[in-house]
């Protein structure tokens, strides 16, 4: 049986009524990996031995009646999350051999909840990219069309869920890196509110924007994962000490009387007609469920890409200064003196896109340019946040397409960084404003590529996102397909 | 020109990166394209607007100053490229 195709909530029932064991589920996941991984390449590192051990342990606990929320469920982790004793590369040569001495808080939480950890998924180097093409460990392919990119930077996490190489996964989202690959791979992905999930043990990219979140096969699974990973962490000073609701309670509630904001700025010319048609169809279904759709304006939308690509590289250039070949990671052997060793280590340890962003960020922060770039961008960021504050006075949630187009071909945008950056145009704003967003599958193009719709809500209103996403999912008329691998 | 090849060389030094002449040329042209695009921000008058550094601002995050277990030197040095004898080894600093 292909148990690896099932969702967390389906497997939970079977584990509890004793009709299935975690070892059987875990073995089915690794059988799937053995048969499709060569084509898709979702993973950098597999953890089969410890996973089987965790599965046996899970089965024992279930028998004893001590099952936690994820006991026995195989989950994959983006290789940006530190795992004690298991190599954590961040998709980079510079961390090729880095074995963290501790677990990220989200990894501890998954372990405490009983999860079986399948492996570490592929990603753009240091999460900088929209296509998972910049990984030192090779390209991940889109399971729906192996000639296309899976999106990025959490492309491995999204492809692994879409290809049934795990039941669910964790990704990270700095400018769309969970929602965008989820949309392109036909799965659900959520970026929680900034501060909702602890970033302790996540390799930092842009610290004011980074957030960890789930990639799942359906919305209910997303709620289950959010219950496990959310909450305040004493080790992380930006994690917010706010109460965490039971997110599964928001599943199956109706949305009658809700107001859904439709920002005109996200339905611009140049957006793929099939994407626009799918979003329009989603709006009709929501109206059929008793929601009122209201045209709203987010007037500073057109500035998001410029603001993001100043702020994120600036923070990255500072965060990545720590990779100097001294305390951990890769070092070149031929450094003549300390300065020479730093330069040679960093130049051969980082790939082209990471170096480009370090250069962009260093320039933006350098003396004489700081006011023109970083300060200016941070001021416009305030205006972008204010746009959302005003919008959420008029509506419960905002609906937009997740991406302007379906998955593009491998190599298509690699030599044109600006075109690659513009592909994130609809997902960057939530990170800048710190609000949560979710992408849910809403159809397919004629050529069979998945399309995603994005919902955004005000700070700490993940529950609303799960409620509308699940109401839509249950009532949408799109057929459920699987990639043919 | 938003940034010259010479400036690219200067920024590379600040960032502790080395580029070949060819790489510098390509990077100069790519950074120029990106920086020209950033001019879009100059359309907005931002005089008097308080910059946002964190979307959710928490002030004075404090905790009790209590002693906790640390990982210890052996584990801290385990991933170092040159971590012999209890130190992080580096190439010569002073001639």
CSV table of C-alpha atoms in Angstrom, one decimal, chain A residues 98-99 101 193-194 208 234-235 237-240 300 302-303 305-307 309-310 325-329 331 337-339 341-343 346-347 350 355-356 358-360 362-363 369 373 376 378-383 385 415 417-418 421-422 432-434 459-460, chain B residues 2-3 7-19 23 26-27 30-31 33-35 37-38 40-56 58 61-63 68 71 75-77 79-82 88-93 95:
chain,number,residue,atom,x,y,z
A,98,UNK,CA,28.8,21.5,9.2
A,99,UNK,CA,27.3,19.2,11.9
A,101,UNK,CA,25.8,20.6,18.1
A,193,UNK,CA,3.3,36.0,11.5
A,194,UNK,CA,6.8,37.2,12.2
A,208,UNK,CA,13.7,40.9,10.1
A,234,UNK,CA,13.1,32.1,25.5
A,235,UNK,CA,16.1,31.4,23.2
A,237,UNK,CA,14.2,37.4,21.4
A,238,UNK,CA,12.0,38.2,18.4
A,239,UNK,CA,9.6,35.3,19.2
A,240,UNK,CA,6.4,36.8,20.5
A,300,UNK,CA,2.7,50.9,-2.4
A,302,UNK,CA,4.9,48.4,-6.9
A,303,UNK,CA,7.7,49.3,-4.5
A,305,UNK,CA,10.5,44.3,-5.0
A,306,UNK,CA,12.8,47.3,-4.7
A,307,UNK,CA,12.4,47.6,-0.9
A,309,UNK,CA,16.0,43.6,-2.6
A,310,UNK,CA,17.6,46.3,-0.5
A,325,UNK,CA,36.5,29.6,7.7
A,326,UNK,CA,37.5,29.8,11.3
A,327,UNK,CA,34.9,28.3,13.7
A,328,UNK,CA,33.0,25.8,11.4
A,329,UNK,CA,32.4,25.0,7.8
A,331,UNK,CA,38.1,26.7,4.6
A,337,UNK,CA,47.6,35.2,5.7
A,338,UNK,CA,44.3,35.7,7.6
A,339,UNK,CA,42.8,38.3,5.2
A,341,UNK,CA,42.2,33.1,3.8
A,342,UNK,CA,38.9,34.9,4.5
A,343,UNK,CA,38.7,36.1,1.0
A,346,UNK,CA,34.3,33.0,1.1
A,347,UNK,CA,34.9,33.4,-2.7
A,350,UNK,CA,29.7,30.9,-1.7
A,355,UNK,CA,27.9,36.6,-3.6
A,356,UNK,CA,25.8,39.0,-5.7
A,358,UNK,CA,26.3,40.1,-0.3
A,359,UNK,CA,27.7,42.7,-2.7
A,360,UNK,CA,24.3,44.4,-3.1
A,362,UNK,CA,27.4,45.6,1.5
A,363,UNK,CA,27.0,48.4,-1.0
A,369,UNK,CA,24.9,55.0,0.4
A,373,UNK,CA,19.3,52.7,0.0
A,376,UNK,CA,15.0,54.9,2.2
A,378,UNK,CA,13.0,51.0,5.6
A,379,UNK,CA,10.9,54.1,5.3
A,380,UNK,CA,9.0,52.8,2.3
A,381,UNK,CA,8.6,49.6,4.3
A,382,UNK,CA,6.6,51.6,6.9
A,383,UNK,CA,4.3,52.7,4.1
A,385,UNK,CA,2.9,48.0,6.4
A,415,UNK,CA,21.3,34.8,-15.9
A,417,UNK,CA,18.7,38.2,-11.5
A,418,UNK,CA,16.1,41.1,-11.8
A,421,UNK,CA,13.5,38.8,-8.3
A,422,UNK,CA,10.3,40.0,-10.0
A,432,UNK,CA,7.8,43.2,4.8
A,433,UNK,CA,4.6,43.8,6.8
A,434,UNK,CA,5.3,40.8,9.1
A,459,UNK,CA,-0.8,39.9,12.5
A,460,UNK,CA,-1.4,36.7,14.5
B,2,UNK,CA,25.2,53.5,-10.5
B,3,UNK,CA,28.4,51.6,-9.6
B,7,UNK,CA,33.7,50.5,-6.7
B,8,UNK,CA,32.7,46.8,-7.2
B,9,UNK,CA,36.3,46.0,-6.3
B,10,UNK,CA,36.1,48.2,-3.2
B,11,UNK,CA,32.8,46.7,-2.0
B,12,UNK,CA,34.3,43.2,-2.6
B,13,UNK,CA,37.1,44.0,-0.3
B,14,UNK,CA,34.7,45.3,2.4
B,15,UNK,CA,32.7,42.0,2.0
B,16,UNK,CA,35.9,39.9,2.1
B,17,UNK,CA,35.3,38.5,-1.4
B,18,UNK,CA,37.6,38.1,-4.4
B,19,UNK,CA,36.5,38.3,-8.0
B,23,UNK,CA,33.5,38.3,-12.8
B,26,UNK,CA,29.6,40.9,-15.2
B,27,UNK,CA,28.8,41.8,-11.6
B,30,UNK,CA,24.2,43.1,-13.1
B,31,UNK,CA,24.4,45.4,-10.0
B,33,UNK,CA,20.6,46.9,-13.7
B,34,UNK,CA,19.4,46.2,-10.2
B,35,UNK,CA,20.4,49.6,-8.7
B,37,UNK,CA,15.6,49.5,-10.8
B,38,UNK,CA,15.8,50.7,-7.2
B,40,UNK,CA,11.7,53.6,-8.4
B,41,UNK,CA,11.8,54.4,-4.6
B,42,UNK,CA,12.8,58.0,-5.3
B,43,UNK,CA,9.3,58.7,-6.6
B,44,UNK,CA,8.1,58.6,-3.0
B,45,UNK,CA,8.6,61.5,-0.6
B,46,UNK,CA,9.7,59.8,2.6
B,47,UNK,CA,10.7,63.0,4.6
B,48,UNK,CA,9.7,62.5,8.2
B,49,UNK,CA,8.7,58.9,7.9
B,50,UNK,CA,10.1,56.7,10.7
B,51,UNK,CA,12.0,53.7,9.2
B,52,UNK,CA,10.7,50.2,10.1
B,53,UNK,CA,13.4,47.7,11.1
B,54,UNK,CA,11.1,45.1,12.5
B,55,UNK,CA,7.5,44.6,11.5
B,56,UNK,CA,6.6,43.4,15.0
B,58,UNK,CA,9.3,44.1,20.9
B,61,UNK,CA,13.3,41.7,25.8
B,62,UNK,CA,14.8,40.6,29.1
B,63,UNK,CA,15.4,37.3,30.9
B,68,UNK,CA,23.0,27.6,32.1
B,71,UNK,CA,28.2,23.0,25.0
B,75,UNK,CA,32.0,20.2,20.9
B,76,UNK,CA,32.4,23.9,20.0
B,77,UNK,CA,35.7,23.0,18.2
B,79,UNK,CA,33.3,21.5,13.4
B,80,UNK,CA,36.3,23.8,13.1
B,81,UNK,CA,38.5,23.4,10.0
B,82,UNK,CA,41.5,23.7,12.3
B,88,UNK,CA,40.6,27.8,16.6
B,89,UNK,CA,43.7,27.8,14.4
B,90,UNK,CA,44.1,30.5,11.8
B,91,UNK,CA,46.9,31.4,9.3
B,92,UNK,CA,49.5,33.9,10.4
B,93,UNK,CA,48.1,37.3,11.3
B,95,UNK,CA,54.4,38.9,10.0
